Amino acid sequence: MTERTLMLIKPDGVKRGKMGEIIRRIENKGYQISAMKMVVPTEELLNLHYAEHVGKPYYPSLVNYMMSGPVVVMIGEGTNIILGWRTLMGETNPTKAAPGTIRGDLGREWDGEAMMNLVHGSDSLSSAKREINLWFT
Ligand code: CDP
Ligand code: MG
């Protein structure tokens, strides 16, 4: 089924000059990018985007991380892209993410701070719809 998903290049990805590399991987895979912009997210937007993480011990550092610079916000389209994009991203912890994935190839853990892992992808049809509406109002 053709799906739409929200893809983010997080501030570490932008600061480290990985935008081109990440977009190249999306295009090489064959997915369409149907919308793209750069924004520095507000705390209000992040509270909605990461609603299920509000109150977790790492949440304040996650917000600082996500507001530390511009984020590339994209809508991706393709058959089964929600699963496919999360497979390209790799697992959340970049130390454990498999080589060949974006997080596995380009990321690592750093002392303190939130877990910086370069990219975000919606995890279900319902979160994709919700997140696209939040970031593209
Ligand atoms: O991004 P993903 O869906 O793979 O992971 P998540 O469990 O939904 O967590 C959202 C984000 O919170 C992660 O991508 C990390 O940047 C951050 N996080 C963290 O800093 N420390 C944790 N223990 C878990 C998540
Ligand atoms: Mg998630």
CSV table of C-alpha atoms and ligand atoms in Angstrom, one decimal:
chain,number,residue,atom,x,y,z
A,1,MET,CA,0.0,0.0,0.0
A,2,THR,CA,1.3,3.5,-0.8
A,3,GLU,CA,1.9,5.3,2.4
A,4,ARG,CA,3.2,8.7,3.6
A,5,THR,CA,5.5,9.1,6.5
A,6,LEU,CA,7.2,11.9,8.4
A,7,MET,CA,11.0,11.9,8.0
A,8,LEU,CA,13.2,14.3,10.0
A,9,ILE,CA,17.0,14.9,9.8
A,10,LYS,CA,17.6,15.9,13.4
A,11,PRO,CA,20.0,18.8,14.4
A,12,ASP,CA,23.0,16.5,14.7
A,13,GLY,CA,22.5,15.3,11.1
A,14,VAL,CA,22.4,18.9,9.9
A,15,LYS,CA,25.3,20.2,12.0
A,16,ARG,CA,27.5,17.3,11.0
A,17,GLY,CA,26.9,17.8,7.3
A,18,LYS,CA,24.9,14.6,6.7
A,19,MET,CA,21.9,16.1,4.9
A,20,GLY,CA,23.1,15.1,1.5
A,21,GLU,CA,24.1,11.6,2.5
A,22,ILE,CA,20.8,10.9,4.2
A,23,ILE,CA,18.7,12.3,1.3
A,24,ARG,CA,20.9,10.3,-1.1
A,25,ARG,CA,20.0,7.1,0.7
A,26,ILE,CA,16.3,7.9,0.6
A,27,GLU,CA,16.5,8.6,-3.2
A,28,ASN,CA,18.7,5.6,-3.9
A,29,LYS,CA,16.1,3.4,-2.1
A,30,GLY,CA,13.5,4.8,-4.5
A,31,TYR,CA,11.2,6.7,-2.1
A,32,GLN,CA,9.7,10.0,-3.2
A,33,ILE,CA,10.2,13.1,-1.1
A,34,SER,CA,7.0,15.1,-1.7
A,35,ALA,CA,7.6,18.0,0.8
A,36,MET,CA,10.7,19.4,2.5
A,37,LYS,CA,11.5,22.4,4.7
A,38,MET,CA,14.0,23.4,7.5
A,39,VAL,CA,12.7,24.6,10.9
A,40,VAL,CA,14.0,25.0,14.4
A,41,PRO,CA,11.1,23.3,16.3
A,42,THR,CA,9.4,24.9,19.3
A,43,GLU,CA,9.0,23.2,22.6
A,44,GLU,CA,5.2,23.2,22.1
A,45,LEU,CA,5.6,21.3,18.8
A,46,LEU,CA,8.0,18.8,20.4
A,47,ASN,CA,5.7,18.2,23.3
A,48,LEU,CA,3.1,17.1,20.8
A,49,HIS,CA,5.4,15.3,18.5
A,50,TYR,CA,7.0,13.3,21.4
A,51,ALA,CA,3.9,13.2,23.5
A,52,GLU,CA,4.6,9.6,24.7
A,53,HIS,CA,8.0,10.6,25.9
A,54,VAL,CA,7.0,13.6,28.0
A,55,GLY,CA,7.9,12.9,31.7
A,56,LYS,CA,10.6,10.4,30.9
A,57,PRO,CA,14.0,11.1,32.5
A,58,TYR,CA,15.6,11.8,29.2
A,59,TYR,CA,12.9,14.1,28.0
A,60,PRO,CA,14.4,17.5,28.9
A,61,SER,CA,17.7,16.6,27.2
A,62,LEU,CA,15.7,15.3,24.2
A,63,VAL,CA,14.0,18.7,23.9
A,64,ASN,CA,17.3,20.5,24.2
A,65,TYR,CA,18.8,18.3,21.5
A,66,MET,CA,15.9,18.8,19.1
A,67,MET,CA,15.9,22.6,19.6
A,68,SER,CA,19.7,22.9,19.2
A,69,GLY,CA,19.5,23.8,15.5
A,70,PRO,CA,17.5,23.4,12.4
A,71,VAL,CA,15.8,20.2,11.5
A,72,VAL,CA,15.0,19.0,7.9
A,73,VAL,CA,11.3,18.0,7.8
A,74,MET,CA,10.2,15.8,4.9
A,75,ILE,CA,7.2,13.8,3.8
A,76,GLY,CA,8.2,10.5,2.2
A,77,GLU,CA,6.0,8.5,-0.1
A,78,GLY,CA,6.1,4.9,-1.2
A,79,THR,CA,4.8,1.4,-0.8
A,80,ASN,CA,5.2,0.3,2.8
A,81,ILE,CA,7.5,3.3,3.5
A,82,ILE,CA,6.8,3.5,7.2
A,83,LEU,CA,8.5,0.2,7.8
A,84,GLY,CA,11.0,0.8,5.0
A,85,TRP,CA,12.2,4.1,6.3
A,86,ARG,CA,12.6,2.8,9.8
A,87,THR,CA,14.6,-0.1,8.4
A,88,LEU,CA,16.9,2.3,6.6
A,89,MET,CA,17.3,4.4,9.8
A,90,GLY,CA,18.3,1.4,12.0
A,91,GLU,CA,17.5,1.0,15.7
A,92,THR,CA,17.2,3.9,18.1
A,93,ASN,CA,20.6,3.4,19.9
A,94,PRO,CA,23.3,4.2,17.3
A,95,THR,CA,25.8,1.9,19.1
A,96,LYS,CA,23.5,-1.0,18.4
A,97,ALA,CA,22.2,0.0,15.0
A,98,ALA,CA,23.4,-2.3,12.3
A,99,PRO,CA,26.1,-1.3,9.9
A,100,GLY,CA,24.4,-0.3,6.6
A,101,THR,CA,21.8,1.7,8.4
A,102,ILE,CA,21.9,5.5,8.7
A,103,ARG,CA,22.2,5.4,12.5
A,104,GLY,CA,24.7,2.5,12.3
A,105,ASP,CA,26.9,4.0,9.7
A,106,LEU,CA,26.8,7.7,10.7
A,107,GLY,CA,26.0,7.7,14.4
A,108,ARG,CA,27.5,6.9,17.7
A,109,GLU,CA,26.7,7.5,21.4
A,110,TRP,CA,28.2,10.5,23.2
A,111,ASP,CA,28.6,11.2,26.9
A,112,GLY,CA,25.6,12.7,28.7
A,113,GLU,CA,23.0,14.3,26.5
A,114,ALA,CA,20.1,12.7,24.7
A,115,MET,CA,20.6,9.8,22.4
A,116,MET,CA,21.6,11.6,19.2
A,117,ASN,CA,20.7,9.4,16.2
A,118,LEU,CA,20.4,11.7,13.2
A,119,VAL,CA,16.9,10.8,11.9
A,120,HIS,CA,13.3,10.3,12.9
A,121,GLY,CA,10.6,8.2,11.2
A,122,SER,CA,6.9,7.7,12.1
A,123,ASP,CA,6.3,4.3,13.6
A,124,SER,CA,2.7,3.6,12.4
A,125,LEU,CA,0.0,4.8,10.0
A,126,SER,CA,-1.7,6.7,12.8
A,127,SER,CA,1.5,8.4,14.0
A,128,ALA,CA,2.5,9.2,10.4
A,129,LYS,CA,-0.8,11.0,9.9
A,130,ARG,CA,-0.6,12.8,13.2
A,131,GLU,CA,3.0,13.8,12.8
A,132,ILE,CA,2.5,15.1,9.2
A,133,ASN,CA,-0.4,17.3,10.4
A,134,LEU,CA,1.8,18.6,13.2
A,135,TRP,CA,4.8,19.6,11.2
A,136,PHE,CA,2.9,20.7,8.0
A,137,THR,CA,0.0,22.6,9.4
B,1,CDP,O1,13.4,7.5,17.3
B,1,CDP,P1,12.9,6.2,17.6
B,1,CDP,O2,11.4,6.0,17.2
B,1,CDP,O3,13.8,5.1,17.1
B,1,CDP,O4,12.9,6.0,19.2
B,1,CDP,P2,11.9,6.4,20.4
B,1,CDP,O5,12.0,5.3,21.4
B,1,CDP,O6,10.6,6.8,19.8
B,1,CDP,O7,12.6,7.7,21.1
B,1,CDP,C1,12.5,9.0,20.5
B,1,CDP,C2,13.9,9.6,20.6
B,1,CDP,O8,14.1,9.9,22.0
B,1,CDP,C3,15.0,8.8,20.2
B,1,CDP,O9,15.2,8.8,18.7
B,1,CDP,C4,16.2,9.4,20.9
B,1,CDP,O10,16.7,10.6,20.2
B,1,CDP,C5,15.5,9.9,22.2
B,1,CDP,N1,15.8,8.9,23.3
B,1,CDP,C6,16.7,9.2,24.3
B,1,CDP,O11,17.4,10.3,24.2
B,1,CDP,N2,17.0,8.3,25.3
B,1,CDP,C7,16.3,7.2,25.4
B,1,CDP,N3,16.5,6.4,26.4
B,1,CDP,C8,15.3,6.9,24.5
B,1,CDP,C9,15.0,7.8,23.4
B,2,MG,MG,9.6,6.8,18.0
